[in-house]
mmCIF file of C-alpha atoms in Angstrom:
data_model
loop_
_atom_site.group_PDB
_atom_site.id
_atom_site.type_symbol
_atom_site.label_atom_id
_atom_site.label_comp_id
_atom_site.label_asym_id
_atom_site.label_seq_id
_atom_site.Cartn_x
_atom_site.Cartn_y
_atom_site.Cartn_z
ATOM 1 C CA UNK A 1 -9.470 -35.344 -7.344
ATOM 2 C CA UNK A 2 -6.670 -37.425 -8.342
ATOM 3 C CA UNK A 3 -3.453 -35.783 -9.680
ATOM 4 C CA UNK A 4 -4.200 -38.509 -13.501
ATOM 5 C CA UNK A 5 -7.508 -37.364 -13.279
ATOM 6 C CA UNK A 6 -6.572 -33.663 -12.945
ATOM 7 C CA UNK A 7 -4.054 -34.079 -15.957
ATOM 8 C CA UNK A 8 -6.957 -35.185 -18.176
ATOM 9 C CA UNK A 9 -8.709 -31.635 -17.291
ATOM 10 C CA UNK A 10 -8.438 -28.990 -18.741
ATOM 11 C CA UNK A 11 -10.735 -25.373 -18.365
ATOM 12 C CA UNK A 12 -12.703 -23.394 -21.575
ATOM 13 C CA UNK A 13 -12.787 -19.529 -20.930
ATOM 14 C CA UNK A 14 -16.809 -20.105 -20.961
ATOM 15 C CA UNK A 15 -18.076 -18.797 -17.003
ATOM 16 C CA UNK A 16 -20.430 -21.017 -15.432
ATOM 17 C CA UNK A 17 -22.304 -19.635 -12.598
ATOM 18 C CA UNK A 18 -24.124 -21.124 -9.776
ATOM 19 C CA UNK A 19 -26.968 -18.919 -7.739
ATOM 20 C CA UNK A 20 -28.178 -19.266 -4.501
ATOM 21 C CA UNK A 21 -30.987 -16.682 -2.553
ATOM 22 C CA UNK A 22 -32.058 -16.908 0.834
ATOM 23 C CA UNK A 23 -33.838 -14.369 3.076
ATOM 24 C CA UNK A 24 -33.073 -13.156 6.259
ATOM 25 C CA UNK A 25 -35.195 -11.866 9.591
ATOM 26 C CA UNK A 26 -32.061 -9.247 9.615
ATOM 27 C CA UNK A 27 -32.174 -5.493 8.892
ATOM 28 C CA UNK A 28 -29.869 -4.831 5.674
ATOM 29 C CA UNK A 29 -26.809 -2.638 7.410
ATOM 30 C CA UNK A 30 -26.851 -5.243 10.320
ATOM 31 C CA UNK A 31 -26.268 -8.306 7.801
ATOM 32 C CA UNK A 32 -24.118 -5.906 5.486
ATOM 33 C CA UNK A 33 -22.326 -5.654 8.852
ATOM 34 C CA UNK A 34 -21.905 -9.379 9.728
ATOM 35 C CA UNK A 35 -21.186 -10.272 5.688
ATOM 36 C CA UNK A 36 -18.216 -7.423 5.302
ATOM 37 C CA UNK A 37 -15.717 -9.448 7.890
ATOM 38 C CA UNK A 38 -14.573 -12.393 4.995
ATOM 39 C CA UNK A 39 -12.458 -13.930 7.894
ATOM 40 C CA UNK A 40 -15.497 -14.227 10.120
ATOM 41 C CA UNK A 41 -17.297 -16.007 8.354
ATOM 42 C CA UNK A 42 -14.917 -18.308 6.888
ATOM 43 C CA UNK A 43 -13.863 -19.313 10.196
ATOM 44 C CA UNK A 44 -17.615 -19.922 11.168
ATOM 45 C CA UNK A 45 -18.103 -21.921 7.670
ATOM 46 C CA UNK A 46 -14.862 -24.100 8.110
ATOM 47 C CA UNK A 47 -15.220 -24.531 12.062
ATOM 48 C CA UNK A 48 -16.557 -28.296 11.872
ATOM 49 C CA UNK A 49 -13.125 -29.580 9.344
ATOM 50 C CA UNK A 50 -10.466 -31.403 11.543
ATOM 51 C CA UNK A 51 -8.003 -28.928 10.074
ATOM 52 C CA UNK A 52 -8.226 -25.004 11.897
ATOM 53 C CA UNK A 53 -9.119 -22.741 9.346
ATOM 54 C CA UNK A 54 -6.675 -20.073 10.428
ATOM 55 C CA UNK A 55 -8.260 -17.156 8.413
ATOM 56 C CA UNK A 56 -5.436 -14.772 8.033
ATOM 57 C CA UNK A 57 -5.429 -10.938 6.275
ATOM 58 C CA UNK A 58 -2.533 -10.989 4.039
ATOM 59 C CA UNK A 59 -3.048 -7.621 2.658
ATOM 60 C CA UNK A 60 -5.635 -5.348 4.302
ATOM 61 C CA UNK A 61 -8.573 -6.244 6.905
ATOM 62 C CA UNK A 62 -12.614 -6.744 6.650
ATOM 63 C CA UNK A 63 -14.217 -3.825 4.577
ATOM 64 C CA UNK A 64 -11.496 -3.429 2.843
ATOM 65 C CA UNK A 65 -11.609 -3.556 -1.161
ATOM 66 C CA UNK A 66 -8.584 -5.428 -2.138
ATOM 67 C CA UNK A 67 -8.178 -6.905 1.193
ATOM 68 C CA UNK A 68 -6.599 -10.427 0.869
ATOM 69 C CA UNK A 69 -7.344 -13.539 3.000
ATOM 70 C CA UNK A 70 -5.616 -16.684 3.065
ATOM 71 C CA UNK A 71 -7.531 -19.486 4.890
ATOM 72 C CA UNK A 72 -6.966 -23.457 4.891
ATOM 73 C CA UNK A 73 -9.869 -25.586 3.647
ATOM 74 C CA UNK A 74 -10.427 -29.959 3.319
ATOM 75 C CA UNK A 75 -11.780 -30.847 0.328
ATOM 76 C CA UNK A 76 -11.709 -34.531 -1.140
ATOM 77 C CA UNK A 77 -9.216 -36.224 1.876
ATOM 78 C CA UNK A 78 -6.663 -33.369 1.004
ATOM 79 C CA UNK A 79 -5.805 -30.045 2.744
ATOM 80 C CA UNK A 80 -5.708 -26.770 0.668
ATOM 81 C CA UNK A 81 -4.317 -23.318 1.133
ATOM 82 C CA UNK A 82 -6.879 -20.335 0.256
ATOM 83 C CA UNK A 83 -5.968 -17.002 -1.014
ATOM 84 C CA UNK A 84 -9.151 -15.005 -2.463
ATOM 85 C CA UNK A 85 -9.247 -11.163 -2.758
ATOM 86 C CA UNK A 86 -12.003 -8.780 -2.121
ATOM 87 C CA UNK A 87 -13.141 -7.195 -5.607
ATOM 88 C CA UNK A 88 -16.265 -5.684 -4.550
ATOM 89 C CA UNK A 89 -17.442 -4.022 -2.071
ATOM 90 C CA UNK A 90 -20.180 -1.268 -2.334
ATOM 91 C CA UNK A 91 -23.380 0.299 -1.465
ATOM 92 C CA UNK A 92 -25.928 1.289 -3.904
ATOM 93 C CA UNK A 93 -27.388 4.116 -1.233
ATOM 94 C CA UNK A 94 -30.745 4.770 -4.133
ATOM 95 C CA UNK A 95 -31.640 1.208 -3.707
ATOM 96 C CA UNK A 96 -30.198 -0.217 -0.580
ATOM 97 C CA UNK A 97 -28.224 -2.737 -2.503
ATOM 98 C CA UNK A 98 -24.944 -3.888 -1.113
ATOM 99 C CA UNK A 99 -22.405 -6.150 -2.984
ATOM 100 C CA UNK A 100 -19.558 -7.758 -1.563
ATOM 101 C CA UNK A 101 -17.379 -9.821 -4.181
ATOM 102 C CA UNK A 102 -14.106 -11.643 -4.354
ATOM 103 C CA UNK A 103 -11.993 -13.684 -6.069
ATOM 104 C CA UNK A 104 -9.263 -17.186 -5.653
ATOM 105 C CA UNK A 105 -5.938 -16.402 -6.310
ATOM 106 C CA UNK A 106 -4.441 -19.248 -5.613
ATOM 107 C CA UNK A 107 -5.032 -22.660 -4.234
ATOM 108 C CA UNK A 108 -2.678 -25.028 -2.811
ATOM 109 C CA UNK A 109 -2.756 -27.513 -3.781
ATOM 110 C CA UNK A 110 -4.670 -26.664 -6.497
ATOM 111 C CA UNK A 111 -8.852 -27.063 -6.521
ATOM 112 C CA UNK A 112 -10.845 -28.535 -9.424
ATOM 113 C CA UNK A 113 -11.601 -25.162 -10.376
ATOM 114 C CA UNK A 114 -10.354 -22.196 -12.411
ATOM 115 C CA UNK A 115 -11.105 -18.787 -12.390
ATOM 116 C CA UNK A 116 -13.290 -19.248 -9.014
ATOM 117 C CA UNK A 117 -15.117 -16.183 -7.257
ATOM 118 C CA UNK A 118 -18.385 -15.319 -5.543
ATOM 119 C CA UNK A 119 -20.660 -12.635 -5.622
ATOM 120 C CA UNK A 120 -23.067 -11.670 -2.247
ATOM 121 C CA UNK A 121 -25.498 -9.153 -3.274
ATOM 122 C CA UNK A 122 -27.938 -8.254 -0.429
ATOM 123 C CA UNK A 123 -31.325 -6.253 -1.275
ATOM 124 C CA UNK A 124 -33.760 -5.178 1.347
ATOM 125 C CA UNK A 125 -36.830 -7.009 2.103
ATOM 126 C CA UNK A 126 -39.905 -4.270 2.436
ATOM 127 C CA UNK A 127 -42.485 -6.739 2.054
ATOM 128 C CA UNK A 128 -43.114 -6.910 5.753
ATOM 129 C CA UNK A 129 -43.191 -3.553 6.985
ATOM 130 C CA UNK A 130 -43.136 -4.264 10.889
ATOM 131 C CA UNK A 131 -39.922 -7.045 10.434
ATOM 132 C CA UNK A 132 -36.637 -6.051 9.223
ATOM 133 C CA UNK A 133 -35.344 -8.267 6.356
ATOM 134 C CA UNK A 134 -33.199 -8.868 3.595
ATOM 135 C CA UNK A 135 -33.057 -11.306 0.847
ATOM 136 C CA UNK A 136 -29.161 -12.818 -0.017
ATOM 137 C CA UNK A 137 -27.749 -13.680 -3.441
ATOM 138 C CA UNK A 138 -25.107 -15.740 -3.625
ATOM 139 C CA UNK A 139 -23.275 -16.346 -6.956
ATOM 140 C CA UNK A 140 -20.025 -18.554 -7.493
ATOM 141 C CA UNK A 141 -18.982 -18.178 -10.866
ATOM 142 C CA UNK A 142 -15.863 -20.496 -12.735
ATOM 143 C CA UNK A 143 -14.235 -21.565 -15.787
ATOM 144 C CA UNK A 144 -15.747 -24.702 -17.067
ATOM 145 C CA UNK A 145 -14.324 -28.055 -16.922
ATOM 146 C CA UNK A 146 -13.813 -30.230 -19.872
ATOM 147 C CA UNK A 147 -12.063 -33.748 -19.971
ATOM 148 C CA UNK A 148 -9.885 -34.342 -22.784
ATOM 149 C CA UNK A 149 -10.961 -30.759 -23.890
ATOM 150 C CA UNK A 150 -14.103 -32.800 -25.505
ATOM 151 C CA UNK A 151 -16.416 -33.116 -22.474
ATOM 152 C CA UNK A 152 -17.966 -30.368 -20.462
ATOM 153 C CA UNK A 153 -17.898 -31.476 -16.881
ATOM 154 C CA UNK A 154 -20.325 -28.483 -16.150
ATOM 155 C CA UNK A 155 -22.998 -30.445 -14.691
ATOM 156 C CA UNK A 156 -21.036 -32.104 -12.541
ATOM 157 C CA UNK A 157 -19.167 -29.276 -11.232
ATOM 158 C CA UNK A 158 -22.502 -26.757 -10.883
ATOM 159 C CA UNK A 159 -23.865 -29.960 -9.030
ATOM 160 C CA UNK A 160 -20.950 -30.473 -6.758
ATOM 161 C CA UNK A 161 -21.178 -26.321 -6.109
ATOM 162 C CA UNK A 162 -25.168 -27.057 -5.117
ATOM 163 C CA UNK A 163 -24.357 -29.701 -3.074
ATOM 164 C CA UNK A 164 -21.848 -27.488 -0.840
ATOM 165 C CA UNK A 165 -23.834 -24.580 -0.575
ATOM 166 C CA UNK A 166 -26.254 -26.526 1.205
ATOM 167 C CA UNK A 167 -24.575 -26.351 4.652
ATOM 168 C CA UNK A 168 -23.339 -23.493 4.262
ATOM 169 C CA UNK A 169 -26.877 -21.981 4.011
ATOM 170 C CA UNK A 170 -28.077 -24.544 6.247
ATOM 171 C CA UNK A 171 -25.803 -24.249 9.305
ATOM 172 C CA UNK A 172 -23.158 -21.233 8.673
ATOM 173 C CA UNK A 173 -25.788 -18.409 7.507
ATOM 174 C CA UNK A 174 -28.486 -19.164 10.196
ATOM 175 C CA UNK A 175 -25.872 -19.070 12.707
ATOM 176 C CA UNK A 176 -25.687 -15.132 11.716
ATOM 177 C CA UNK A 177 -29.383 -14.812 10.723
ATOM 178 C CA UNK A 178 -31.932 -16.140 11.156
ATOM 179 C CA UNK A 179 -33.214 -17.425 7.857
ATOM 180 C CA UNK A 180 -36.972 -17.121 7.281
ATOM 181 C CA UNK A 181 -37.142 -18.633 3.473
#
């Protein structure tokens, strides 16, 4: 986004969330396993941009709540600098449900987007009793964007969201799972 462009933008409190499920031919404590190292799988998700993702623990290390992880990312012809922070990370042991969250402290420059985090809840799949599976939620939440402070901009941010997830659940995921929905 243009630096005029990102003067004109400004951000309403109001959360806007966009959700994503897939399932997965994966037992839940194996994919719990795979989805608790952040750096992995940001260097797996970034490993196709020119630029070397160079995933680094600032404060902590995978399954760590409060860990931090600073990470370099192309977006729109520029290069950023990542820091998000673990929030969440828990098991619900009554219903199998585990929860791994985090949120963007900064951005360097700084992304289109305030208030950025994502939510991965994973839920056991017991529908088919002889295959191990789970079922993924994936929910990015933000502050939404208004131009001039008149004009919501949610649709096209939620679509631009959409539009990235696609690889990510198209190439990145399947390349720890196999997906089966």
């Amino acid at each position: 986004m243009n630096s005029a462009l990102t003067k004109l933008i400004t951000f309403r409190s109001k959360q806007l969330m966009v959700v994503h499920e897939t399932c997965f031919s994966i037992g839940i404590k194996d994919a719990w396993n795979i989805c608790n190292d952040y750096s992995a799988f940001i260097s797996l998700m970034l490993c196709k941009q020119s630029v070397n993702p160079s995933p680094e623990w600032l404060l902590g290390g995978p399954g760590e709540l409060g860990a931090e992880l600073r990470f370099t990312i192309q977006r729109d012809g520029k290069t950023h600098v990542i820091v998000e922070r673990v929030v969440r990370l828990d098991i619900d042991e009554a219903t199998g449900t585990h929860t791994l969250a985090w949120e963007q402290l900064s951005s360097k420059p700084k992304l289109p987007v305030r208030n950025y985090g994502c939510t991965w809840v994973l839920v056991p799949d017991e529908s088919h009793e002889n295959t191990p599976r789970c079922r993924l939620t994936w929910t990015r939440y933000f502050d939404e964007p208004m131009l001039l402070g008149l004009v919501s901009l949610a649709s096209i941010a939620t679509t631009s969201l959409k539009r990235s997830a696609e690889p990510i659940i198209n190439d990145v995921f399947p390349s720890f799972y196999e997906v089966v929905e």
